[in-house]
mmCIF file of C-alpha atoms and ligand atoms in Angstrom:
data_model
loop_
_atom_site.group_PDB
_atom_site.id
_atom_site.type_symbol
_atom_site.label_atom_id
_atom_site.label_comp_id
_atom_site.label_asym_id
_atom_site.label_seq_id
_atom_site.Cartn_x
_atom_site.Cartn_y
_atom_site.Cartn_z
ATOM 1 C CA MET M 1 58.427 237.240 111.211
ATOM 2 C CA SER M 2 55.222 235.813 109.841
ATOM 3 C CA ILE M 3 55.299 234.286 106.413
ATOM 4 C CA VAL M 4 52.403 235.473 104.287
ATOM 5 C CA SER M 5 51.494 233.002 101.587
ATOM 6 C CA ALA M 6 50.031 234.063 98.272
ATOM 7 C CA PRO M 7 46.389 233.010 98.052
ATOM 8 C CA ILE M 8 45.754 229.929 95.961
ATOM 9 C CA PRO M 9 42.883 229.556 93.561
ATOM 10 C CA SER M 10 39.929 227.803 95.090
ATOM 11 C CA VAL M 11 37.513 226.518 92.446
ATOM 12 C CA HIS M 12 34.043 225.193 93.018
ATOM 13 C CA SER M 13 32.877 223.956 89.623
ATOM 14 C CA ILE M 14 33.963 220.802 87.828
ATOM 15 C CA ALA M 15 34.243 222.755 84.549
ATOM 16 C CA GLU M 16 36.694 225.240 86.111
ATOM 17 C CA LEU M 17 38.740 222.403 87.644
ATOM 18 C CA ARG M 18 38.987 220.758 84.216
ATOM 19 C CA ARG M 19 39.969 224.049 82.581
ATOM 20 C CA ARG M 20 42.840 224.665 85.047
ATOM 21 C CA VAL M 21 44.109 221.087 84.969
ATOM 22 C CA GLY M 22 43.790 221.037 81.170
ATOM 23 C CA SER M 23 45.957 224.138 80.814
ATOM 24 C CA TRP M 24 48.723 222.561 82.953
ATOM 25 C CA ARG M 25 48.504 219.331 81.049
ATOM 26 C CA ALA M 26 48.762 221.211 77.730
ATOM 27 C CA ARG M 27 52.137 222.494 78.986
ATOM 28 C CA GLY M 28 53.245 218.921 79.653
ATOM 29 C CA GLU M 29 52.992 219.190 83.451
ATOM 30 C CA ARG M 30 52.229 216.172 85.659
ATOM 31 C CA ILE M 31 49.203 216.506 87.940
ATOM 32 C CA GLY M 32 49.033 215.148 91.508
ATOM 33 C CA PHE M 33 45.766 214.894 93.407
ATOM 34 C CA VAL M 34 44.902 214.532 97.112
ATOM 35 C CA PRO M 35 41.205 214.050 97.915
ATOM 36 C CA THR M 36 40.165 215.067 101.457
ATOM 37 C CA MET M 37 37.124 215.963 103.519
ATOM 38 C CA GLY M 38 38.869 219.060 104.880
ATOM 39 C CA ALA M 39 39.560 219.914 108.546
ATOM 40 C CA LEU M 40 43.118 219.540 107.342
ATOM 41 C CA HIS M 41 45.890 218.331 109.646
ATOM 42 C CA GLU M 42 49.533 217.342 109.195
ATOM 43 C CA GLY M 43 48.497 213.876 108.020
ATOM 44 C CA HIS M 44 46.802 215.414 104.994
ATOM 45 C CA PHE M 45 49.881 217.530 104.314
ATOM 46 C CA SER M 46 52.123 214.469 104.301
ATOM 47 C CA LEU M 47 49.971 213.279 101.363
ATOM 48 C CA VAL M 48 50.449 216.671 99.709
ATOM 49 C CA ASP M 49 54.235 216.287 100.122
ATOM 50 C CA GLU M 50 54.068 212.845 98.527
ATOM 51 C CA ALA M 51 52.013 214.217 95.615
ATOM 52 C CA ARG M 52 54.496 217.054 95.159
ATOM 53 C CA ARG M 53 57.377 214.568 94.944
ATOM 54 C CA ARG M 54 55.563 212.828 92.110
ATOM 55 C CA ALA M 55 53.993 215.707 90.162
ATOM 56 C CA ASP M 56 54.537 219.294 88.962
ATOM 57 C CA ARG M 57 51.121 220.523 90.151
ATOM 58 C CA VAL M 58 49.125 219.462 93.199
ATOM 59 C CA VAL M 59 45.351 219.690 93.471
ATOM 60 C CA VAL M 60 43.629 219.085 96.823
ATOM 61 C CA SER M 61 39.889 218.512 96.959
ATOM 62 C CA VAL M 62 37.852 219.387 100.043
ATOM 63 C CA PHE M 63 34.455 217.742 99.992
ATOM 64 C CA VAL M 64 32.489 216.287 102.897
ATOM 65 C CA ASN M 65 30.772 213.505 100.986
ATOM 66 C CA PRO M 66 27.256 212.860 102.327
ATOM 67 C CA ALA M 67 27.078 209.500 100.523
ATOM 68 C CA GLN M 68 29.700 207.920 102.763
ATOM 69 C CA PHE M 69 28.014 208.762 106.071
ATOM 70 C CA GLY M 70 25.413 206.401 107.519
ATOM 71 C CA PRO M 71 22.100 207.814 108.801
ATOM 72 C CA SER M 72 23.291 207.826 112.436
ATOM 73 C CA GLU M 73 26.818 209.087 111.673
ATOM 74 C CA ASP M 74 28.412 212.507 112.062
ATOM 75 C CA PHE M 75 27.790 214.149 108.639
ATOM 76 C CA ASP M 76 26.107 217.222 110.154
ATOM 77 C CA LYS M 77 28.687 217.788 112.865
ATOM 78 C CA TYR M 78 31.752 216.801 110.782
ATOM 79 C CA PRO M 79 34.217 219.736 111.133
ATOM 80 C CA ARG M 80 34.053 222.161 108.197
ATOM 81 C CA THR M 81 36.902 224.706 108.183
ATOM 82 C CA LEU M 82 37.276 225.647 104.494
ATOM 83 C CA GLU M 83 38.749 229.114 105.028
ATOM 84 C CA ALA M 84 41.467 227.831 107.373
ATOM 85 C CA ASP M 85 42.033 224.841 105.072
ATOM 86 C CA VAL M 86 42.643 227.089 102.046
ATOM 87 C CA GLU M 87 45.131 229.157 104.061
ATOM 88 C CA LYS M 88 47.014 226.035 105.082
ATOM 89 C CA LEU M 89 46.990 224.776 101.484
ATOM 90 C CA ALA M 90 48.530 228.077 100.391
ATOM 91 C CA SER M 91 51.328 227.684 102.951
ATOM 92 C CA ALA M 92 51.922 224.180 101.608
ATOM 93 C CA ARG M 93 52.203 225.637 98.074
ATOM 94 C CA VAL M 94 49.322 223.598 96.746
ATOM 95 C CA ASP M 95 48.363 224.825 93.274
ATOM 96 C CA LEU M 96 44.604 224.472 93.453
ATOM 97 C CA CYS M 97 41.875 223.738 95.990
ATOM 98 C CA PHE M 98 38.777 222.087 94.520
ATOM 99 C CA ALA M 99 35.790 222.534 96.831
ATOM 100 C CA PRO M 100 32.611 221.541 95.002
ATOM 101 C CA SER M 101 29.144 221.800 96.518
ATOM 102 C CA VAL M 102 26.987 218.743 97.196
ATOM 103 C CA GLU M 103 24.763 219.853 94.263
ATOM 104 C CA ASP M 104 27.779 219.956 91.902
ATOM 105 C CA VAL M 105 28.764 216.427 92.821
ATOM 106 C CA TYR M 106 25.253 214.974 93.054
ATOM 107 C CA PRO M 107 22.996 217.062 90.778
ATOM 108 C CA PRO M 108 19.274 216.363 90.636
ATOM 109 C CA GLY M 109 18.622 213.048 88.895
ATOM 110 C CA PHE M 110 21.933 211.511 89.994
ATOM 111 C CA ALA M 111 21.253 207.748 89.907
ATOM 112 C CA THR M 112 24.516 205.809 89.674
ATOM 113 C CA SER M 113 26.079 203.575 92.285
ATOM 114 C CA VAL M 114 29.514 201.949 92.347
ATOM 115 C CA LYS M 115 29.749 198.690 94.242
ATOM 116 C CA VAL M 116 33.184 197.246 94.912
ATOM 117 C CA GLY M 117 33.551 193.636 96.089
ATOM 118 C CA GLY M 118 36.827 192.030 97.199
ATOM 119 C CA PRO M 119 38.410 194.171 99.928
ATOM 120 C CA ALA M 120 35.092 195.993 100.446
ATOM 121 C CA GLU M 121 33.466 192.744 101.607
ATOM 122 C CA THR M 122 35.730 191.517 104.379
ATOM 123 C CA ASP M 123 33.713 192.063 107.567
ATOM 124 C CA LEU M 124 35.861 194.977 108.752
ATOM 125 C CA GLU M 125 34.629 198.572 108.246
ATOM 126 C CA ASP M 126 31.965 197.220 105.861
ATOM 127 C CA ARG M 127 30.383 195.255 108.706
ATOM 128 C CA PHE M 128 29.983 198.299 110.941
ATOM 129 C CA ARG M 129 29.391 200.916 108.217
ATOM 130 C CA PRO M 130 27.429 198.937 105.610
ATOM 131 C CA THR M 131 26.813 201.840 103.200
ATOM 132 C CA HIS M 132 30.162 203.593 103.706
ATOM 133 C CA PHE M 133 32.300 202.149 100.909
ATOM 134 C CA ALA M 134 29.591 202.500 98.259
ATOM 135 C CA GLY M 135 29.645 206.225 99.100
ATOM 136 C CA VAL M 136 33.451 206.341 99.033
ATOM 137 C CA ALA M 137 33.609 204.429 95.745
ATOM 138 C CA VAL M 138 31.178 206.673 93.896
ATOM 139 C CA VAL M 139 32.797 209.911 95.055
ATOM 140 C CA VAL M 140 36.368 208.715 94.448
ATOM 141 C CA ALA M 141 35.444 207.443 90.955
ATOM 142 C CA LYS M 142 33.920 210.852 90.215
ATOM 143 C CA LEU M 143 36.794 212.860 91.703
ATOM 144 C CA LEU M 144 39.411 210.812 89.844
ATOM 145 C CA ASN M 145 37.497 211.408 86.591
ATOM 146 C CA GLN M 146 37.058 215.093 87.331
ATOM 147 C CA ALA M 147 40.677 215.796 88.237
ATOM 148 C CA ALA M 148 42.116 213.471 85.565
ATOM 149 C CA ALA M 149 45.370 213.463 87.545
ATOM 150 C CA ASP M 150 48.445 211.391 86.790
ATOM 151 C CA VAL M 151 48.767 210.332 90.402
ATOM 152 C CA ALA M 152 46.458 210.427 93.438
ATOM 153 C CA VAL M 153 47.667 209.921 97.007
ATOM 154 C CA PHE M 154 45.604 208.237 99.744
ATOM 155 C CA GLY M 155 46.519 207.499 103.359
ATOM 156 C CA GLU M 156 47.246 204.064 104.775
ATOM 157 C CA LYS M 157 45.374 205.421 107.807
ATOM 158 C CA ASP M 158 42.235 204.250 105.979
ATOM 159 C CA TYR M 159 43.819 200.993 104.943
ATOM 160 C CA GLN M 160 40.720 199.133 103.761
ATOM 161 C CA GLN M 161 39.697 202.237 101.806
ATOM 162 C CA LEU M 162 43.123 202.354 100.116
ATOM 163 C CA LEU M 163 42.800 198.729 98.955
ATOM 164 C CA ILE M 164 39.267 199.387 97.717
ATOM 165 C CA ILE M 165 40.366 202.462 95.746
ATOM 166 C CA ARG M 166 43.226 200.478 94.162
ATOM 167 C CA ARG M 167 40.693 197.782 93.183
ATOM 168 C CA LEU M 168 38.219 200.364 91.862
ATOM 169 C CA ALA M 169 40.833 202.161 89.740
ATOM 170 C CA ARG M 170 42.081 198.873 88.288
ATOM 171 C CA ASP M 171 38.612 197.502 87.595
ATOM 172 C CA LEU M 172 37.259 200.694 86.002
ATOM 173 C CA ASP M 173 40.452 201.339 83.959
ATOM 174 C CA ILE M 174 41.010 204.689 85.649
ATOM 175 C CA SER M 175 44.485 205.653 84.521
ATOM 176 C CA THR M 176 45.421 207.715 87.594
ATOM 177 C CA GLU M 177 48.166 205.947 89.552
ATOM 178 C CA ILE M 178 47.009 205.267 93.131
ATOM 179 C CA VAL M 179 49.723 205.769 95.741
ATOM 180 C CA GLY M 180 49.459 204.921 99.457
ATOM 181 C CA ALA M 181 51.242 207.060 102.060
ATOM 182 C CA PRO M 182 52.097 206.146 105.665
ATOM 183 C CA THR M 183 50.029 207.253 108.659
ATOM 184 C CA LEU M 184 51.183 210.400 110.447
ATOM 185 C CA ARG M 185 50.886 210.196 114.240
ATOM 186 C CA GLU M 186 50.918 212.472 117.249
ATOM 187 C CA SER M 187 54.022 212.117 119.439
ATOM 188 C CA ASP M 188 52.192 209.620 121.694
ATOM 189 C CA GLY M 189 51.277 207.397 118.735
ATOM 190 C CA LEU M 190 47.654 208.426 118.172
ATOM 191 C CA ALA M 191 46.965 208.498 114.422
ATOM 192 C CA MET M 192 46.127 212.032 113.310
ATOM 193 C CA SER M 193 42.470 212.365 112.345
ATOM 194 C CA SER M 194 39.960 215.161 111.804
ATOM 195 C CA ARG M 195 37.783 213.304 114.331
ATOM 196 C CA ASN M 196 40.342 213.554 117.170
ATOM 197 C CA ILE M 197 38.854 216.958 118.061
ATOM 198 C CA TYR M 198 35.753 215.114 119.281
ATOM 199 C CA LEU M 199 37.777 213.511 122.115
ATOM 200 C CA SER M 200 37.427 214.835 125.665
ATOM 201 C CA LYS M 201 40.626 215.379 127.653
ATOM 202 C CA GLU M 202 40.267 211.971 129.350
ATOM 203 C CA GLU M 203 39.453 210.191 126.092
ATOM 204 C CA ARG M 204 42.407 211.847 124.361
ATOM 205 C CA ALA M 205 44.673 210.623 127.178
ATOM 206 C CA ALA M 206 43.359 207.052 126.757
ATOM 207 C CA ALA M 207 43.415 207.044 122.931
ATOM 208 C CA PRO M 208 47.105 206.094 122.354
ATOM 209 C CA ALA M 209 46.225 202.666 123.831
ATOM 210 C CA LEU M 210 45.097 201.673 120.324
ATOM 211 C CA TYR M 211 48.514 202.204 118.743
ATOM 212 C CA ARG M 212 50.265 200.701 121.775
ATOM 213 C CA ALA M 213 48.173 197.542 121.456
ATOM 214 C CA LEU M 214 48.846 197.353 117.699
ATOM 215 C CA THR M 215 52.621 197.794 118.040
ATOM 216 C CA LYS M 216 52.833 195.255 120.867
ATOM 217 C CA ALA M 217 50.778 192.707 118.899
ATOM 218 C CA ALA M 218 52.851 193.285 115.734
ATOM 219 C CA ARG M 219 56.057 192.720 117.702
ATOM 220 C CA LEU M 220 54.800 189.494 119.295
ATOM 221 C CA ILE M 221 53.462 188.104 116.004
ATOM 222 C CA GLY M 222 56.774 189.050 114.376
ATOM 223 C CA GLU M 223 58.543 187.051 117.109
ATOM 224 C CA GLY M 224 56.441 184.010 116.243
ATOM 225 C CA GLU M 225 53.735 184.076 118.943
ATOM 226 C CA PRO M 226 50.408 182.563 117.774
ATOM 227 C CA ILE M 227 48.166 185.186 116.137
ATOM 228 C CA GLY M 228 44.978 184.086 117.930
ATOM 229 C CA HIS M 229 46.534 184.398 121.363
ATOM 230 C CA VAL M 230 48.256 187.721 120.639
ATOM 231 C CA MET M 231 45.109 189.321 119.237
ATOM 232 C CA GLY M 232 43.091 188.129 122.245
ATOM 233 C CA GLU M 233 45.514 189.913 124.568
ATOM 234 C CA ALA M 234 45.460 193.033 122.395
ATOM 235 C CA ARG M 235 41.649 193.134 122.651
ATOM 236 C CA GLU M 236 41.916 192.910 126.434
ATOM 237 C CA ASP M 237 44.430 195.785 126.522
ATOM 238 C CA VAL M 238 42.252 198.021 124.338
ATOM 239 C CA ALA M 239 39.097 197.234 126.318
ATOM 240 C CA ALA M 240 40.950 197.935 129.586
ATOM 241 C CA ALA M 241 41.776 201.433 128.283
ATOM 242 C CA GLY M 242 38.048 202.162 128.005
ATOM 243 C CA PHE M 243 37.321 201.303 124.368
ATOM 244 C CA ALA M 244 34.381 199.340 122.987
ATOM 245 C CA ILE M 245 35.924 197.330 120.145
ATOM 246 C CA ASP M 246 34.209 196.947 116.769
ATOM 247 C CA TYR M 247 37.083 194.819 115.456
ATOM 248 C CA LEU M 248 40.744 194.231 116.206
ATOM 249 C CA GLU M 249 42.088 191.697 113.775
ATOM 250 C CA ALA M 250 45.065 190.328 111.915
ATOM 251 C CA ARG M 251 44.405 190.070 108.176
ATOM 252 C CA HIS M 252 46.275 189.376 104.953
ATOM 253 C CA ALA M 253 47.733 192.773 104.029
ATOM 254 C CA GLU M 254 46.824 192.521 100.325
ATOM 255 C CA THR M 255 43.415 190.830 100.360
ATOM 256 C CA LEU M 256 42.248 191.432 103.949
ATOM 257 C CA ALA M 257 41.414 187.705 104.108
ATOM 258 C CA ARG M 258 41.440 186.169 107.599
ATOM 259 C CA ILE M 259 44.790 184.763 108.522
ATOM 260 C CA ALA M 260 45.683 182.226 111.205
ATOM 261 C CA ARG M 261 49.470 182.071 110.884
ATOM 262 C CA ARG M 262 52.009 184.740 110.083
ATOM 263 C CA GLN M 263 53.447 182.559 107.286
ATOM 264 C CA GLU M 264 50.169 182.910 105.358
ATOM 265 C CA GLY M 265 50.808 186.404 104.478
ATOM 266 C CA PRO M 266 52.117 189.785 104.749
ATOM 267 C CA VAL M 267 50.038 190.576 107.851
ATOM 268 C CA ARG M 268 48.213 193.822 108.647
ATOM 269 C CA LEU M 269 46.631 194.531 112.025
ATOM 270 C CA LEU M 270 43.469 196.645 111.875
ATOM 271 C CA VAL M 271 41.352 198.136 114.628
ATOM 272 C CA ALA M 272 38.169 200.165 114.994
ATOM 273 C CA ALA M 273 37.021 201.042 118.483
ATOM 274 C CA ARG M 274 34.778 203.542 120.178
ATOM 275 C CA ILE M 275 35.613 205.692 123.163
ATOM 276 C CA GLY M 276 32.717 207.791 124.417
ATOM 277 C CA THR M 277 30.888 208.817 121.249
ATOM 278 C CA THR M 278 33.999 208.871 119.033
ATOM 279 C CA ARG M 279 34.983 206.002 116.766
ATOM 280 C CA LEU M 280 38.692 205.694 115.950
ATOM 281 C CA ILE M 281 40.401 203.447 113.396
ATOM 282 C CA ASP M 282 44.048 202.516 113.001
ATOM 283 C CA ASN M 283 46.241 199.834 111.473
ATOM 284 C CA ILE M 284 49.882 198.793 111.153
ATOM 285 C CA ALA M 285 51.995 196.262 109.289
ATOM 286 C CA VAL M 286 53.536 193.289 111.097
HETATM 287 P P1 AMP G 301 39.846 212.454 105.199
HETATM 288 O O1 AMP G 301 39.867 213.936 105.072
HETATM 289 O O2 AMP G 301 39.793 211.958 106.611
HETATM 290 O O3 AMP G 301 38.832 211.798 104.287
HETATM 291 O O4 AMP G 301 41.255 211.955 104.676
HETATM 292 C C1 AMP G 301 41.735 212.335 103.416
HETATM 293 C C2 AMP G 301 42.977 211.524 103.121
HETATM 294 O O5 AMP G 301 43.942 211.742 104.135
HETATM 295 C C3 AMP G 301 42.701 210.004 103.098
HETATM 296 O O6 AMP G 301 43.451 209.420 102.042
HETATM 297 C C4 AMP G 301 43.190 209.568 104.450
HETATM 298 O O7 AMP G 301 43.603 208.216 104.484
HETATM 299 C C5 AMP G 301 44.376 210.502 104.654
HETATM 300 N N1 AMP G 301 44.722 210.622 106.068
HETATM 301 C C6 AMP G 301 43.871 210.872 107.104
HETATM 302 N N2 AMP G 301 44.558 210.868 108.270
HETATM 303 C C7 AMP G 301 45.858 210.626 107.966
HETATM 304 C C8 AMP G 301 47.056 210.481 108.730
HETATM 305 N N3 AMP G 301 47.057 210.588 110.052
HETATM 306 N N4 AMP G 301 48.226 210.223 108.073
HETATM 307 C C9 AMP G 301 48.231 210.111 106.719
HETATM 308 N N5 AMP G 301 47.137 210.224 105.948
HETATM 309 C C10 AMP G 301 45.966 210.472 106.552
#
């Protein structure tokens, strides 16, 4: 038997989003918010589940934000599947899908930038995607203002992004509580990502090497092996699987500062690496 879900409202204008959220708030309901770029997968829905645990109403935004793509990145070919996304959101009993146009978010004359320091300046993603976090910061600041939610859920999958958003919300006195949720993985360990569809069959078969290298390195560091040595071996393992590594590093989990010994921190291992034309990122705690 197929389960037919009732359609959910999909709104495109900021004014309509505010009207709907305002009417829930007037009834004393708590609002949860999950910003996405669409092409929804189970990882996104684990964030929806987390938002539902913490709120009476859940809003999911679907917006492929041009500002966070570099000139040679995949903005044009990024998967856009709004109709299927809205159907999946209905099955997940999301209350509202907010899908603004680029013109709604960046109307003519738009001239504001949001520059975050701290975790955004740590020589990780920022080194390889120098304009990326400015684009993330401006759109997340806008979306958090637009949705005026009580709580917003972001994935640890984008770990540096999560720390930056926490910093941004604190620094700009945005009252929405920022919650991080764990990374959902395929059964072979590959972190779910909208970009996994870019992988060829061979690349997909090689891709779990990233998570394998991270888990092995985390275990060895946890057992007291020197970080420098362990990370060197992890880089060799990832390269041997066919990846070109942008970075594979052990960092302080709260500040992303470089770390030489496990005692200096809670430690987080973070990787970005390219296989073929696809760039994958992942991270785990030690
Ligand atoms: P995106 O649509 O890729 O911008 O992701 C939207 C949100 O989903 C971000 O907060 C991501 O960190 C989160 N996310 C993406 N992939 C996963 C995953 N595999 N598990 C959990 N959260 C994820």
